[in-house]
PDB file of C-alpha atoms in Angstrom:
ATOM      1  CA  ALA A   1       9.184   0.471  15.097  1.00  0.00           C
ATOM      2  CA  GLN A   2      10.091   1.547  11.899  1.00  0.00           C
ATOM      3  CA  SER A   3       9.221   4.646   9.367  1.00  0.00           C
ATOM      4  CA  VAL A   4       9.946   5.030   5.677  1.00  0.00           C
ATOM      5  CA  THR A   5      10.783   8.292   4.352  1.00  0.00           C
ATOM      6  CA  GLN A   6      10.577   9.147   0.189  1.00  0.00           C
ATOM      7  CA  LEU A   7      12.790  11.978   0.041  1.00  0.00           C
ATOM      8  CA  ASP A   8      10.627  13.471  -2.876  1.00  0.00           C
ATOM      9  CA  SER A   9       6.873  14.541  -2.978  1.00  0.00           C
ATOM     10  CA  GLN A  10       7.180  14.924  -6.912  1.00  0.00           C
ATOM     11  CA  VAL A  11       9.536  14.517  -9.533  1.00  0.00           C
ATOM     12  CA  PRO A  12       9.262  15.557 -12.938  1.00  0.00           C
ATOM     13  CA  VAL A  13      10.930  14.633 -15.755  1.00  0.00           C
ATOM     14  CA  PHE A  14      11.109  14.447 -19.592  1.00  0.00           C
ATOM     15  CA  GLU A  15       9.825  11.340 -21.341  1.00  0.00           C
ATOM     16  CA  GLU A  16      13.096   8.573 -22.298  1.00  0.00           C
ATOM     17  CA  ALA A  17      14.824  10.466 -19.768  1.00  0.00           C
ATOM     18  CA  PRO A  18      16.399   8.666 -16.161  1.00  0.00           C
ATOM     19  CA  VAL A  19      14.572   8.805 -13.039  1.00  0.00           C
ATOM     20  CA  GLU A  20      15.632   7.863  -9.362  1.00  0.00           C
ATOM     21  CA  LEU A  21      12.851   7.880  -6.769  1.00  0.00           C
ATOM     22  CA  ARG A  22      14.681   8.084  -3.318  1.00  0.00           C
ATOM     23  CA  CYS A  23      13.298   5.780   0.035  1.00  0.00           C
ATOM     24  CA  ASN A  24      14.926   5.631   3.190  1.00  0.00           C
ATOM     25  CA  TYR A  25      14.032   3.747   5.735  1.00  0.00           C
ATOM     26  CA  SER A  26      14.224   3.549   9.723  1.00  0.00           C
ATOM     27  CA  SER A  27      14.582   0.159  11.640  1.00  0.00           C
ATOM     28  CA  SER A  28      16.182  -1.741  14.191  1.00  0.00           C
ATOM     29  CA  VAL A  29      15.241  -5.084  12.698  1.00  0.00           C
ATOM     30  CA  SER A  30      15.733  -6.912   9.254  1.00  0.00           C
ATOM     31  CA  VAL A  31      13.089  -5.712   6.624  1.00  0.00           C
ATOM     32  CA  TYR A  32      11.420  -6.560   3.514  1.00  0.00           C
ATOM     33  CA  LEU A  33      11.089  -3.239   1.201  1.00  0.00           C
ATOM     34  CA  PHE A  34       8.343  -3.188  -1.702  1.00  0.00           C
ATOM     35  CA  TRP A  35       7.458  -0.529  -4.368  1.00  0.00           C
ATOM     36  CA  TYR A  36       4.188   0.352  -5.082  1.00  0.00           C
ATOM     37  CA  VAL A  37       2.829   1.875  -8.284  1.00  0.00           C
ATOM     38  CA  GLN A  38      -0.681   3.980  -8.428  1.00  0.00           C
ATOM     39  CA  TYR A  39      -2.511   5.092 -10.975  1.00  0.00           C
ATOM     40  CA  PRO A  40      -5.095   8.006 -10.705  1.00  0.00           C
ATOM     41  CA  ASN A  41      -8.157   6.540  -9.015  1.00  0.00           C
ATOM     42  CA  GLN A  42      -6.999   2.537  -8.603  1.00  0.00           C
ATOM     43  CA  GLY A  43      -5.262   0.109  -6.272  1.00  0.00           C
ATOM     44  CA  LEU A  44      -1.620  -0.272  -6.026  1.00  0.00           C
ATOM     45  CA  GLN A  45       0.188  -2.447  -7.456  1.00  0.00           C
ATOM     46  CA  LEU A  46       3.509  -4.191  -6.830  1.00  0.00           C
ATOM     47  CA  LEU A  47       6.117  -3.123  -8.550  1.00  0.00           C
ATOM     48  CA  LEU A  48       9.268  -5.074  -7.183  1.00  0.00           C
ATOM     49  CA  LYS A  49      10.333  -6.780  -3.227  1.00  0.00           C
ATOM     50  CA  TYR A  50      13.059  -7.211  -2.153  1.00  0.00           C
ATOM     51  CA  LEU A  51      12.778  -9.903   0.917  1.00  0.00           C
ATOM     52  CA  SER A  52      16.767 -11.633   0.247  1.00  0.00           C
ATOM     53  CA  GLY A  53      19.668 -11.972  -1.662  1.00  0.00           C
ATOM     54  CA  SER A  54      20.791 -10.082  -4.355  1.00  0.00           C
ATOM     55  CA  THR A  55      20.797  -6.376  -3.551  1.00  0.00           C
ATOM     56  CA  LEU A  56      19.537  -5.348  -6.908  1.00  0.00           C
ATOM     57  CA  VAL A  57      15.924  -6.155  -7.926  1.00  0.00           C
ATOM     58  CA  LYS A  58      14.183  -6.329 -11.139  1.00  0.00           C
ATOM     59  CA  GLY A  59      10.436  -5.705 -11.712  1.00  0.00           C
ATOM     60  CA  ILE A  60       7.712  -5.049 -13.950  1.00  0.00           C
ATOM     61  CA  ASN A  61       7.510  -2.033 -16.284  1.00  0.00           C
ATOM     62  CA  GLY A  62      11.197  -1.724 -16.169  1.00  0.00           C
ATOM     63  CA  PHE A  63      11.667  -0.905 -12.499  1.00  0.00           C
ATOM     64  CA  GLU A  64      14.836  -1.787 -10.563  1.00  0.00           C
ATOM     65  CA  ALA A  65      15.660  -1.006  -6.834  1.00  0.00           C
ATOM     66  CA  GLU A  66      18.947  -1.289  -5.230  1.00  0.00           C
ATOM     67  CA  PHE A  67      18.918  -2.383  -1.204  1.00  0.00           C
ATOM     68  CA  ASN A  68      21.361  -0.625   0.397  1.00  0.00           C
ATOM     69  CA  LYS A  69      21.957  -1.100   4.155  1.00  0.00           C
ATOM     70  CA  SER A  70      24.450   0.419   5.152  1.00  0.00           C
ATOM     71  CA  GLN A  71      22.679   3.439   4.001  1.00  0.00           C
ATOM     72  CA  THR A  72      19.112   2.184   4.537  1.00  0.00           C
ATOM     73  CA  SER A  73      17.952   2.907   1.645  1.00  0.00           C
ATOM     74  CA  PHE A  74      16.157   1.151  -1.387  1.00  0.00           C
ATOM     75  CA  HIS A  75      15.793   3.650  -3.903  1.00  0.00           C
ATOM     76  CA  LEU A  76      13.910   2.841  -7.042  1.00  0.00           C
ATOM     77  CA  ARG A  77      15.442   3.571 -10.487  1.00  0.00           C
ATOM     78  CA  LYS A  78      14.501   3.578 -14.699  1.00  0.00           C
ATOM     79  CA  PRO A  79      16.496   4.513 -17.530  1.00  0.00           C
ATOM     80  CA  SER A  80      14.445   5.108 -19.521  1.00  0.00           C
ATOM     81  CA  VAL A  81      10.732   6.748 -18.802  1.00  0.00           C
ATOM     82  CA  HIS A  82       7.654   6.603 -20.848  1.00  0.00           C
ATOM     83  CA  ILE A  83       4.254   9.532 -20.265  1.00  0.00           C
ATOM     84  CA  SER A  84       2.077   5.902 -18.913  1.00  0.00           C
ATOM     85  CA  ASP A  85       4.925   5.797 -16.461  1.00  0.00           C
ATOM     86  CA  THR A  86       3.132   8.693 -14.815  1.00  0.00           C
ATOM     87  CA  ALA A  87       1.928   7.907 -11.382  1.00  0.00           C
ATOM     88  CA  GLU A  88       2.604   8.034  -7.518  1.00  0.00           C
ATOM     89  CA  TYR A  89       4.849   5.790  -6.117  1.00  0.00           C
ATOM     90  CA  PHE A  90       4.669   3.905  -2.664  1.00  0.00           C
ATOM     91  CA  CYS A  91       7.958   2.676  -0.857  1.00  0.00           C
ATOM     92  CA  ALA A  92       6.977   0.578   2.032  1.00  0.00           C
ATOM     93  CA  VAL A  93       8.569  -2.033   4.497  1.00  0.00           C
ATOM     94  CA  SER A  94       7.552  -4.953   6.607  1.00  0.00           C
ATOM     95  CA  VAL A  95       8.955  -6.165   9.506  1.00  0.00           C
ATOM     96  CA  PRO A  96       9.020 -10.294   9.061  1.00  0.00           C
ATOM     97  CA  ALA A  97       8.597 -12.710  11.938  1.00  0.00           C
ATOM     98  CA  GLY A  98       9.796 -16.421  10.342  1.00  0.00           C
ATOM     99  CA  GLY A  99       9.512 -14.894   7.122  1.00  0.00           C
ATOM    100  CA  THR A 100       5.954 -13.935   7.539  1.00  0.00           C
ATOM    101  CA  SER A 101       4.740 -10.575   7.255  1.00  0.00           C
ATOM    102  CA  TYR A 102       1.105 -10.955   7.672  1.00  0.00           C
ATOM    103  CA  GLY A 103       0.261  -8.496   4.786  1.00  0.00           C
ATOM    104  CA  LYS A 104       1.493  -5.618   7.552  1.00  0.00           C
ATOM    105  CA  LEU A 105       3.166  -2.880   5.615  1.00  0.00           C
ATOM    106  CA  THR A 106       4.876   0.626   6.952  1.00  0.00           C
ATOM    107  CA  PHE A 107       4.190   3.080   3.573  1.00  0.00           C
ATOM    108  CA  GLY A 108       6.158   6.032   2.705  1.00  0.00           C
ATOM    109  CA  GLN A 109       4.117   9.312   1.984  1.00  0.00           C
ATOM    110  CA  GLY A 110       4.538   8.716  -2.285  1.00  0.00           C
ATOM    111  CA  THR A 111       6.391  10.519  -4.711  1.00  0.00           C
ATOM    112  CA  ILE A 112       4.402  12.120  -7.980  1.00  0.00           C
ATOM    113  CA  LEU A 113       6.128  10.646 -11.195  1.00  0.00           C
ATOM    114  CA  THR A 114       5.260  13.026 -13.719  1.00  0.00           C
ATOM    115  CA  VAL A 115       6.343  12.211 -17.094  1.00  0.00           C
ATOM    116  CA  HIS A 116       6.490  15.174 -19.658  1.00  0.00           C
ATOM    117  CA  PRO A 117       6.432  14.962 -23.362  1.00  0.00           C
TER     118      PRO A 117
ATOM    119  CA  ASN B   1     -10.460 -13.503 -11.125  1.00  0.00           C
ATOM    120  CA  ALA B   2     -11.649 -11.042  -9.884  1.00  0.00           C
ATOM    121  CA  GLY B   3      -9.077 -10.322  -6.935  1.00  0.00           C
ATOM    122  CA  VAL B   4     -10.255  -8.270  -4.602  1.00  0.00           C
ATOM    123  CA  THR B   5     -13.649  -6.795  -4.264  1.00  0.00           C
ATOM    124  CA  GLN B   6     -14.288  -3.587  -2.521  1.00  0.00           C
ATOM    125  CA  THR B   7     -17.757  -1.932  -2.423  1.00  0.00           C
ATOM    126  CA  PRO B   8     -19.106  -0.054  -2.172  1.00  0.00           C
ATOM    127  CA  LYS B   9     -16.949   2.773  -4.180  1.00  0.00           C
ATOM    128  CA  PHE B  10     -18.607   6.271  -3.512  1.00  0.00           C
ATOM    129  CA  GLN B  11     -20.010   6.868  -0.012  1.00  0.00           C
ATOM    130  CA  VAL B  12     -21.422  10.151   1.477  1.00  0.00           C
ATOM    131  CA  LEU B  13     -21.947   9.644   5.111  1.00  0.00           C
ATOM    132  CA  LYS B  14     -23.502  12.257   7.834  1.00  0.00           C
ATOM    133  CA  THR B  15     -21.674  12.756  11.071  1.00  0.00           C
ATOM    134  CA  GLY B  16     -22.518  10.307  14.057  1.00  0.00           C
ATOM    135  CA  GLN B  17     -23.703   7.807  11.482  1.00  0.00           C
ATOM    136  CA  SER B  18     -22.530   4.238  10.891  1.00  0.00           C
ATOM    137  CA  MET B  19     -21.437   2.107   7.652  1.00  0.00           C
ATOM    138  CA  THR B  20     -19.769  -1.032   6.707  1.00  0.00           C
ATOM    139  CA  LEU B  21     -16.847  -1.290   4.052  1.00  0.00           C
ATOM    140  CA  GLN B  22     -17.393  -4.482   2.124  1.00  0.00           C
ATOM    141  CA  CYS B  23     -13.998  -6.684   1.366  1.00  0.00           C
ATOM    142  CA  ALA B  24     -14.358  -9.723  -0.509  1.00  0.00           C
ATOM    143  CA  GLN B  25     -11.005 -11.837  -1.759  1.00  0.00           C
ATOM    144  CA  ASP B  26     -11.332 -15.261  -4.272  1.00  0.00           C
ATOM    145  CA  MET B  27      -8.136 -16.172  -3.787  1.00  0.00           C
ATOM    146  CA  ASN B  28      -7.976 -17.990  -1.203  1.00  0.00           C
ATOM    147  CA  HIS B  29      -5.829 -16.094   0.810  1.00  0.00           C
ATOM    148  CA  GLU B  30      -5.073 -16.276   4.587  1.00  0.00           C
ATOM    149  CA  TYR B  31      -4.064 -12.642   5.607  1.00  0.00           C
ATOM    150  CA  MET B  32      -6.693 -10.122   4.431  1.00  0.00           C
ATOM    151  CA  SER B  33      -6.370  -6.034   6.128  1.00  0.00           C
ATOM    152  CA  TRP B  34      -7.387  -2.567   5.701  1.00  0.00           C
ATOM    153  CA  TYR B  35      -5.365   0.326   4.674  1.00  0.00           C
ATOM    154  CA  ARG B  36      -6.367   4.592   4.663  1.00  0.00           C
ATOM    155  CA  GLN B  37      -5.098   6.849   2.582  1.00  0.00           C
ATOM    156  CA  ASP B  38      -4.738  10.114   3.075  1.00  0.00           C
ATOM    157  CA  PRO B  39      -2.752  13.058   1.256  1.00  0.00           C
ATOM    158  CA  GLY B  40       1.184  13.673   2.000  1.00  0.00           C
ATOM    159  CA  MET B  41       0.597  10.509   4.107  1.00  0.00           C
ATOM    160  CA  GLY B  42       0.884   7.441   2.611  1.00  0.00           C
ATOM    161  CA  LEU B  43      -1.329   4.384   3.478  1.00  0.00           C
ATOM    162  CA  ARG B  44      -1.870   3.745   7.392  1.00  0.00           C
ATOM    163  CA  LEU B  45      -2.878  -0.100   8.446  1.00  0.00           C
ATOM    164  CA  ILE B  46      -6.339   0.308  10.409  1.00  0.00           C
ATOM    165  CA  HIS B  47      -6.847  -3.643  10.441  1.00  0.00           C
ATOM    166  CA  TYR B  48      -5.612  -6.802   9.425  1.00  0.00           C
ATOM    167  CA  SER B  49      -5.867 -10.553   9.874  1.00  0.00           C
ATOM    168  CA  VAL B  50      -4.126 -13.849   9.691  1.00  0.00           C
ATOM    169  CA  GLY B  51      -7.206 -15.838   8.828  1.00  0.00           C
ATOM    170  CA  ALA B  52     -11.106 -16.728   9.936  1.00  0.00           C
ATOM    171  CA  GLY B  53     -11.690 -15.786  13.256  1.00  0.00           C
ATOM    172  CA  ILE B  54      -8.420 -13.613  13.778  1.00  0.00           C
ATOM    173  CA  THR B  55      -8.002 -10.179  13.790  1.00  0.00           C
ATOM    174  CA  ASP B  56      -5.928  -7.532  15.142  1.00  0.00           C
ATOM    175  CA  GLN B  57      -5.458  -3.889  15.398  1.00  0.00           C
ATOM    176  CA  GLY B  58      -2.638  -1.862  13.077  1.00  0.00           C
ATOM    177  CA  GLU B  59      -1.071   1.525  13.758  1.00  0.00           C
ATOM    178  CA  VAL B  60      -4.827   3.442  13.205  1.00  0.00           C
ATOM    179  CA  PRO B  61      -7.772   0.742  14.731  1.00  0.00           C
ATOM    180  CA  ASN B  62      -9.835   3.782  16.635  1.00  0.00           C
ATOM    181  CA  GLY B  63     -13.170   4.028  15.407  1.00  0.00           C
ATOM    182  CA  TYR B  64     -13.092   0.854  13.027  1.00  0.00           C
ATOM    183  CA  ASN B  65     -14.356  -2.099  13.977  1.00  0.00           C
ATOM    184  CA  VAL B  66     -13.728  -5.975  12.100  1.00  0.00           C
ATOM    185  CA  SER B  67     -14.878  -9.825  11.975  1.00  0.00           C
ATOM    186  CA  ARG B  68     -13.714 -12.570   9.565  1.00  0.00           C
ATOM    187  CA  SER B  69     -16.084 -14.496   9.748  1.00  0.00           C
ATOM    188  CA  THR B  70     -14.641 -16.586   6.815  1.00  0.00           C
ATOM    189  CA  THR B  71     -11.665 -16.621   4.471  1.00  0.00           C
ATOM    190  CA  GLU B  72     -13.237 -14.822   1.676  1.00  0.00           C
ATOM    191  CA  ASP B  73     -14.899 -11.580   3.646  1.00  0.00           C
ATOM    192  CA  PHE B  74     -13.021  -9.039   5.671  1.00  0.00           C
ATOM    193  CA  PRO B  75     -15.840  -6.036   6.220  1.00  0.00           C
ATOM    194  CA  LEU B  76     -14.458  -2.866   8.114  1.00  0.00           C
ATOM    195  CA  ARG B  77     -17.841  -0.862  10.342  1.00  0.00           C
ATOM    196  CA  LEU B  78     -17.017   2.742  11.136  1.00  0.00           C
ATOM    197  CA  LEU B  79     -19.193   2.928  14.602  1.00  0.00           C
ATOM    198  CA  SER B  80     -19.910   6.762  14.628  1.00  0.00           C
ATOM    199  CA  ALA B  81     -18.157   8.223  11.657  1.00  0.00           C
ATOM    200  CA  ALA B  82     -16.227  11.578  12.284  1.00  0.00           C
ATOM    201  CA  PRO B  83     -15.160  13.585   9.389  1.00  0.00           C
ATOM    202  CA  SER B  84     -11.954  12.717  10.268  1.00  0.00           C
ATOM    203  CA  GLN B  85     -12.659   9.170   8.808  1.00  0.00           C
ATOM    204  CA  THR B  86     -13.113  11.454   5.181  1.00  0.00           C
ATOM    205  CA  SER B  87     -10.254   9.370   3.500  1.00  0.00           C
ATOM    206  CA  VAL B  88      -9.849   6.461   0.490  1.00  0.00           C
ATOM    207  CA  TYR B  89      -9.801   2.806   1.831  1.00  0.00           C
ATOM    208  CA  PHE B  90      -8.133  -0.237   0.751  1.00  0.00           C
ATOM    209  CA  CYS B  91      -8.587  -3.394   1.573  1.00  0.00           C
ATOM    210  CA  ALA B  92      -5.890  -5.706   0.701  1.00  0.00           C
ATOM    211  CA  SER B  93      -5.003  -9.864   0.946  1.00  0.00           C
ATOM    212  CA  SER B  94      -1.882 -11.525   0.530  1.00  0.00           C
ATOM    213  CA  GLN B  95      -0.505 -14.989   0.256  1.00  0.00           C
ATOM    214  CA  ASP B  96       2.845 -15.916   0.405  1.00  0.00           C
ATOM    215  CA  GLY B  97       3.388 -15.494   3.679  1.00  0.00           C
ATOM    216  CA  GLY B  98       2.194 -11.814   3.455  1.00  0.00           C
ATOM    217  CA  ASN B  99       4.513 -11.401   1.387  1.00  0.00           C
ATOM    218  CA  THR B 100       2.626 -10.667  -1.760  1.00  0.00           C
ATOM    219  CA  ILE B 101       0.105  -8.266  -2.100  1.00  0.00           C
ATOM    220  CA  TYR B 102      -3.040  -7.867  -3.735  1.00  0.00           C
ATOM    221  CA  PHE B 103      -4.699  -4.276  -2.871  1.00  0.00           C
ATOM    222  CA  GLY B 104      -8.893  -3.738  -3.870  1.00  0.00           C
ATOM    223  CA  GLU B 105      -9.750  -0.832  -5.968  1.00  0.00           C
ATOM    224  CA  GLY B 106     -10.641   1.260  -3.234  1.00  0.00           C
ATOM    225  CA  SER B 107     -13.415   3.026  -1.157  1.00  0.00           C
ATOM    226  CA  TRP B 108     -13.403   7.094  -1.025  1.00  0.00           C
ATOM    227  CA  LEU B 109     -15.822   7.841   2.279  1.00  0.00           C
ATOM    228  CA  THR B 110     -16.653  11.731   2.574  1.00  0.00           C
ATOM    229  CA  VAL B 111     -18.101  12.407   6.336  1.00  0.00           C
ATOM    230  CA  VAL B 112     -19.610  15.644   6.352  1.00  0.00           C
TER     231      VAL B 112
END
């Protein structure tokens, strides 16, 4: 079975500073990797995903993530954060069968990013 | 485009009561799923469906029932509610082989 560990439960940062949210995963087979954002009292929105190809993935809102197979990591980064980035961020994996995930994800515990003025 | 619609948004149940959380999507997606979100635990998969008439269990299926009679609808039934089922429930639908997932706004359920 696969598992996901988000190494920080809370990350405080000042506006315009860079941020990295860390995600490690465990799986005996190849996985697809995802980052989602959840604003208060809302559903989850996909930030970016890695299925194959280039290990540097660019997403929405200026976020990017790098897949590191040897370290089984998929850390999320943004060079300059805004107040509006305050939210909870979830890393997730799926185990595809023939390229299909069937909408089945295993999530990490979440990281609350708080951007201070 | 409404996307994924969940009802009700808030519900309070007494222990032992039953209820159904409704989920509908208008994107003609093949795959649908239900997750529950609990503090510090992320989201966990309850049940999922790969098409009308086909459902399967996820990580935490006990106490829940699902059916998929149409492509659009995927209701989640709580058979006999327990306080441990107090949670936020998210319905999701997906395309692209299940690799692009759209979530509903969530249903907050409290069991007293």
